[in-house]
CSV table of C-alpha atoms in Angstrom, one decimal:
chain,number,residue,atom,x,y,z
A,264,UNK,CA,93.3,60.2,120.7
A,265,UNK,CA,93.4,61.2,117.2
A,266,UNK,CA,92.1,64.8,117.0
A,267,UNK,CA,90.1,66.3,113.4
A,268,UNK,CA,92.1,68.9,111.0
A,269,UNK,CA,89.1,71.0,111.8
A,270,UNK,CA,89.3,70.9,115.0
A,271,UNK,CA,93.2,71.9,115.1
A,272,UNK,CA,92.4,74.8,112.7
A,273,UNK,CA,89.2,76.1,114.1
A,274,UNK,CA,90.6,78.5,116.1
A,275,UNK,CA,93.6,80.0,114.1
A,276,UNK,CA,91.5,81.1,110.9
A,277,UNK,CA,88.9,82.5,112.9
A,278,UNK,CA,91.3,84.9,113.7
A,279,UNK,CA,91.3,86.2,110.5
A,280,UNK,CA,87.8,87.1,112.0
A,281,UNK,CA,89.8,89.9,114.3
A,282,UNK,CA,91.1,92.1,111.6
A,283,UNK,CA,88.0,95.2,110.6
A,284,UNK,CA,88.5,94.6,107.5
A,285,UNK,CA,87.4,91.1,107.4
A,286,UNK,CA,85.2,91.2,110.3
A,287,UNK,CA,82.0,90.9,108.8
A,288,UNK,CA,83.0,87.8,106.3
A,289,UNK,CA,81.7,84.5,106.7
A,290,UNK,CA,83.1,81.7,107.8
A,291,UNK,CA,83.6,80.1,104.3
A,292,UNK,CA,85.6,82.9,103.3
A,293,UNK,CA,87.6,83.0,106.3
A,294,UNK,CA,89.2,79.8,105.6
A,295,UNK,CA,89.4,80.3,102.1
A,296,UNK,CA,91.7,83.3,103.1
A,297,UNK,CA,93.6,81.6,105.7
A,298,UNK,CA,94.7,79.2,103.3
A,299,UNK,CA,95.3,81.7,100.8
A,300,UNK,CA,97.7,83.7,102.8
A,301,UNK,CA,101.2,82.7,104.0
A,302,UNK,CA,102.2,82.9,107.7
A,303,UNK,CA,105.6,84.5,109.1
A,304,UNK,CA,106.5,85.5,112.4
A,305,UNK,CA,108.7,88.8,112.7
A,306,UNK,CA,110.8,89.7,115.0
A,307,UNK,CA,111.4,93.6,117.1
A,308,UNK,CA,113.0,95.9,114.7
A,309,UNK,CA,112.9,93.7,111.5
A,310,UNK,CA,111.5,95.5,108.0
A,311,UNK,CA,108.1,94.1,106.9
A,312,UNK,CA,107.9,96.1,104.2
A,313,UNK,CA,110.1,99.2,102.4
A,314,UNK,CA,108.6,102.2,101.0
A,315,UNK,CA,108.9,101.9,97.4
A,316,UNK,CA,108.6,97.8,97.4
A,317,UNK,CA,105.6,96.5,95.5
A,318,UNK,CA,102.7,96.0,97.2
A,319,UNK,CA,101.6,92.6,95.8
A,320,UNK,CA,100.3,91.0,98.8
A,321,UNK,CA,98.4,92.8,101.8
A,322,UNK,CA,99.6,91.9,105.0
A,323,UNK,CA,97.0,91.2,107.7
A,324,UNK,CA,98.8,91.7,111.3
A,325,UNK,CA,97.6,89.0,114.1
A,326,UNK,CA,99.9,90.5,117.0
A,327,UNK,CA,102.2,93.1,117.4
A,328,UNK,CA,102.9,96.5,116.7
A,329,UNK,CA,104.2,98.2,113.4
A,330,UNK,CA,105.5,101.7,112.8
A,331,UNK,CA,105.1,103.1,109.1
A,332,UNK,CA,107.8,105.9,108.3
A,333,UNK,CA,108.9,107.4,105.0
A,334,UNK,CA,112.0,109.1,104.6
A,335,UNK,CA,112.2,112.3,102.4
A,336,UNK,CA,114.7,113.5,99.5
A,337,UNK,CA,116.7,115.6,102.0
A,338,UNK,CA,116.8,112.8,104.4
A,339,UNK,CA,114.7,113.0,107.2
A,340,UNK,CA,112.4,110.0,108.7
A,341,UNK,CA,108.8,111.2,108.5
A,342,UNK,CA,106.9,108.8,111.2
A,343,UNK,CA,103.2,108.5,110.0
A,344,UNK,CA,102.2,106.3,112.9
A,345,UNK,CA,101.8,103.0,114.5
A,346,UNK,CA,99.1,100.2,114.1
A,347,UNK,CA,98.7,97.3,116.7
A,348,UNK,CA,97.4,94.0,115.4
A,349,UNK,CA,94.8,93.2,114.4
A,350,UNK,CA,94.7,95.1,111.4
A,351,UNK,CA,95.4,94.9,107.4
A,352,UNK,CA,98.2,97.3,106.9
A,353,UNK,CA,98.8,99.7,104.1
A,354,UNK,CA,95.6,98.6,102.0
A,355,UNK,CA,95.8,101.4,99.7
A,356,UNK,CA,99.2,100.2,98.7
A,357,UNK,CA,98.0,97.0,97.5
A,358,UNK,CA,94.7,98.6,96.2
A,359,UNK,CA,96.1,101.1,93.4
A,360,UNK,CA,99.3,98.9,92.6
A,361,UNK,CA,101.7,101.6,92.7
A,362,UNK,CA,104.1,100.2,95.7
A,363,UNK,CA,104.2,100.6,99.4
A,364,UNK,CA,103.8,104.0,100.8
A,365,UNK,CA,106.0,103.7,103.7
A,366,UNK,CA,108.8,101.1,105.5
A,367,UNK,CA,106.8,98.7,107.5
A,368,UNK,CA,108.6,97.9,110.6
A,369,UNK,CA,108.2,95.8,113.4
A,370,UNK,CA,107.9,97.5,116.9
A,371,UNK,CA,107.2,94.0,118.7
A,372,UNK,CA,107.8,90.8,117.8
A,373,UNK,CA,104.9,90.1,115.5
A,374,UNK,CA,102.6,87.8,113.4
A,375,UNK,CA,101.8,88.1,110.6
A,376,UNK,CA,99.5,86.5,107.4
A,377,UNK,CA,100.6,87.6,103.6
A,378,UNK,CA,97.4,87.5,100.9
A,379,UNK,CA,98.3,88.0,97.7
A,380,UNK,CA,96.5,91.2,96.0
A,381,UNK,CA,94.2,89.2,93.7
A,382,UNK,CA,91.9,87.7,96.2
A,383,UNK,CA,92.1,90.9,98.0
A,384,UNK,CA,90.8,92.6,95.0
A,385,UNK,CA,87.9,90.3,94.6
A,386,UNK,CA,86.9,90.9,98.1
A,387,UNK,CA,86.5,94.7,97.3
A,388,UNK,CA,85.1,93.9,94.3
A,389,UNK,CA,82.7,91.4,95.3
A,390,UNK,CA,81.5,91.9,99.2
A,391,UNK,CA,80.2,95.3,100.2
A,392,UNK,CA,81.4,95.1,104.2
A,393,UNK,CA,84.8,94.7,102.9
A,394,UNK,CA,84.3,97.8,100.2
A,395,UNK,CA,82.3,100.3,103.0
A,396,UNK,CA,85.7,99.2,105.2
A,397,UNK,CA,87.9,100.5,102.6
A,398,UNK,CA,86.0,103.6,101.6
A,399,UNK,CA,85.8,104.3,105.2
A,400,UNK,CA,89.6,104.1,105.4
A,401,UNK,CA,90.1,105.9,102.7
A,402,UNK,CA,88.1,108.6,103.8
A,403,UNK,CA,89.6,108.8,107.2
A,404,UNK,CA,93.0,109.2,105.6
A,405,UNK,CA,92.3,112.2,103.7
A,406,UNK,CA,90.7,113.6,106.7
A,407,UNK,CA,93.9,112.9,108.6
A,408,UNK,CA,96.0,114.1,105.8
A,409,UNK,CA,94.2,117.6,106.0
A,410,UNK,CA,94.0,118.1,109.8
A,411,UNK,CA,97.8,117.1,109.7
A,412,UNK,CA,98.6,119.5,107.0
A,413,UNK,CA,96.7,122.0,108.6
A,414,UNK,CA,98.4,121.4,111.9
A,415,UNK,CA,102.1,121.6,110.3
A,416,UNK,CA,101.2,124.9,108.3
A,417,UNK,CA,99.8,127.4,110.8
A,418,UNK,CA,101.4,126.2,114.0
A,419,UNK,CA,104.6,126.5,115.4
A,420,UNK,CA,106.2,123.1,116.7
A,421,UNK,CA,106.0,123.3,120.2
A,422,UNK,CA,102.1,123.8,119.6
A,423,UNK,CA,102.5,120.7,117.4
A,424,UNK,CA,103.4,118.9,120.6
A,425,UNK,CA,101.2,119.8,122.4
A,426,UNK,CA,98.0,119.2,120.1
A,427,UNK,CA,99.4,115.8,119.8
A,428,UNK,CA,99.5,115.1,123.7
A,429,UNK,CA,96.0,116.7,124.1
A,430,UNK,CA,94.7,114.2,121.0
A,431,UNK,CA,96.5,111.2,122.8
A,432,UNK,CA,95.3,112.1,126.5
A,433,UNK,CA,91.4,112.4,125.3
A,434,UNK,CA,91.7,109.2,123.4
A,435,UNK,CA,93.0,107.2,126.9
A,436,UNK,CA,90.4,105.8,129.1
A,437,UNK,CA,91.0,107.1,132.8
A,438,UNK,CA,93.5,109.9,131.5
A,439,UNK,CA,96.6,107.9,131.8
A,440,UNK,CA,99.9,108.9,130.6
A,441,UNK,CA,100.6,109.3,127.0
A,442,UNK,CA,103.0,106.3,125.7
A,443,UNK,CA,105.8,107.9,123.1
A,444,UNK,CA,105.3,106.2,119.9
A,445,UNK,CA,107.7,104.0,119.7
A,446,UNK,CA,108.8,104.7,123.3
A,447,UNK,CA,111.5,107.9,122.3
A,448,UNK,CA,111.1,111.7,121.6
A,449,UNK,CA,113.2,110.6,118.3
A,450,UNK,CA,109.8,108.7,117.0
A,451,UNK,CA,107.3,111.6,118.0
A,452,UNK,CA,109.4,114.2,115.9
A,453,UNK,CA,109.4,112.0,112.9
A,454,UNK,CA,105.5,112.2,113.3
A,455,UNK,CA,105.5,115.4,114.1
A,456,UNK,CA,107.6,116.4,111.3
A,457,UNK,CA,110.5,118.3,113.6
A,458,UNK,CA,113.8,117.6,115.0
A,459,UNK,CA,114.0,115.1,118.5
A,460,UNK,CA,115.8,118.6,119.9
A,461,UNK,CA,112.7,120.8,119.2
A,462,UNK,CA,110.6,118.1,120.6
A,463,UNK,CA,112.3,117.6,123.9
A,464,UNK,CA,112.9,121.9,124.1
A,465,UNK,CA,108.4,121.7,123.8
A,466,UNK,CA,108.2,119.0,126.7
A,467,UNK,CA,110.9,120.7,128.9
A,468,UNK,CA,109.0,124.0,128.5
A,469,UNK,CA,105.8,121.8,129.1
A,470,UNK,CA,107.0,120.4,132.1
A,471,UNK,CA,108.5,123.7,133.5
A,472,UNK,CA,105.5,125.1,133.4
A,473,UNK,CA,103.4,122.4,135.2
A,474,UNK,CA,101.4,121.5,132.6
A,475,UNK,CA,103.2,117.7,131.9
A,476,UNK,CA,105.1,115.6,133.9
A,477,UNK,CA,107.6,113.4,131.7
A,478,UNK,CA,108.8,110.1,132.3
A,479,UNK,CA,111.0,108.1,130.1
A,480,UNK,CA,108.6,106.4,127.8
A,481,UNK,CA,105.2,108.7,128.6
A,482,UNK,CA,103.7,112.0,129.0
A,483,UNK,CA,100.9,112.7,131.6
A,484,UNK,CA,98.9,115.7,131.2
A,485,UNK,CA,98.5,117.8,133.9
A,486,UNK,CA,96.6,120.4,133.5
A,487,UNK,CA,95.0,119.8,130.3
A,488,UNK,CA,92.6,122.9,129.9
A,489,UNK,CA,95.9,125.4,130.1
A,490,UNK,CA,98.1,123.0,127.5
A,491,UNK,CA,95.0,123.8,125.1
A,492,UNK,CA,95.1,127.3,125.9
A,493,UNK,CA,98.7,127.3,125.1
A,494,UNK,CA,97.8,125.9,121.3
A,495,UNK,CA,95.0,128.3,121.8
A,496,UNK,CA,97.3,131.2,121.8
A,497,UNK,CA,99.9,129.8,119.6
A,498,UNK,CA,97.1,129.4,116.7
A,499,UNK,CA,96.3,132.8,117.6
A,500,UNK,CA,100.1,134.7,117.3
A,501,UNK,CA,100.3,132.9,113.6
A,502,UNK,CA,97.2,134.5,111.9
């Protein structure tokens, strides 16, 4: 039994369908996009993307997981975050043309579809769900950005660690533990901005004191209306 072309591909460009930023698109697009793009399958640990490279083609992620980190001049890995598929990773890049912000690297093994940054362009320019999408990102970075900044200016880092934990824990459903990014204390103190040694002294103390109880890859909170009065007071000795 011979089967249609259609019938084979049906299913693989409506994924494109799964990534927010195309979500809203019509079917016509989607398959215009899907055979726009360029497949490639990545394994754990390979480099999608370095910081600096330019961003000519935005990269829509099927499956997997992908950490963005930059590293600064005196050296140090600054972890920004992770992003599970499906989603179009580091649009802004490929928006203002001025090279990826971070080193893309692949957490999982991963999927992935390459689009180069002219038809992405048109989308923005020409359909409005796709333009409210990246306004809304854009916006939500610069939020981020500040809260971030905020964060790293007035509070000491063992506060820092535990204002990420509480964010994590109230973002689980259930309050389950707290998966490390990237699975290791190394990873959350690139986020955070600190050295792995001042992130495992915060969870010791944490832990110590009954607030945490810390396995190798997760963090349960324990008792989280004392770990915020712990930032509470922190905030409070910096002012």
């Amino acid at each position: 039994m011979t089967r249609s072309v259609s019938a084979d591909t049906r299913g693989r460009w409506r994924s494109l369908g799964d990534v927010p930023l195309l979500g809203a698109l019509p079917d016509d697009v989607l398959r215009d996009l899907w055979r726009a793009s360029v497949p490639k399958a990545v394994a754990a640990g390979q480099v999608l993307r370095h910081e600096g490279d330019p961003a000519a083609r935005l990269l829509l992620l099927l499956d997997g997981r992908v950490a963005a980190t930059a590293t600064t001049g005196s050296g140090r890995v600054v972890r920004f975050g992770e992003w599970a598929a499906p989603c179009a990773l580091d649009k802004i890049a490929v928006i203002d043309g001025g090279g990826h912000t971070a080193t893309l690297t692949a957490l999982t093994p991963c999927v992935v579809r390459s689009l180069p940054r002219e038809p992405f362009l048109a989308l923005v320019d020409d359909e409005s769900s796709v333009r409210r999408h990246v306004l809304r990102v854009l916006a939500g970075s610069a939020r981020e950005k500040q809260e971030r900044l905020a964060r790293t200016a007035t509070l000491p880092a063992g506060a820092r660690v535990a204002v990420w934990l509480l964010e994590r824990a109230a973002a689980l459903p259930g309050g389950g533990p707290v998966p490390l990014p990237g699975g290791t204390q190394q990873a959350l103190a690139e986020l955070l901005g600190v050295t792995r040694v001042t992130v495992n002294r915060a969870l010791s103390r944490l832990r110590r004191d009954g607030l945490i109880d810390v396995r190798r890859h997760a963090v349960t909170v324990l008792a989280p209306e004392l770990l915020e009065l712990r930032v509470h007071e922190a905030g409070a000795g910096v002012r």
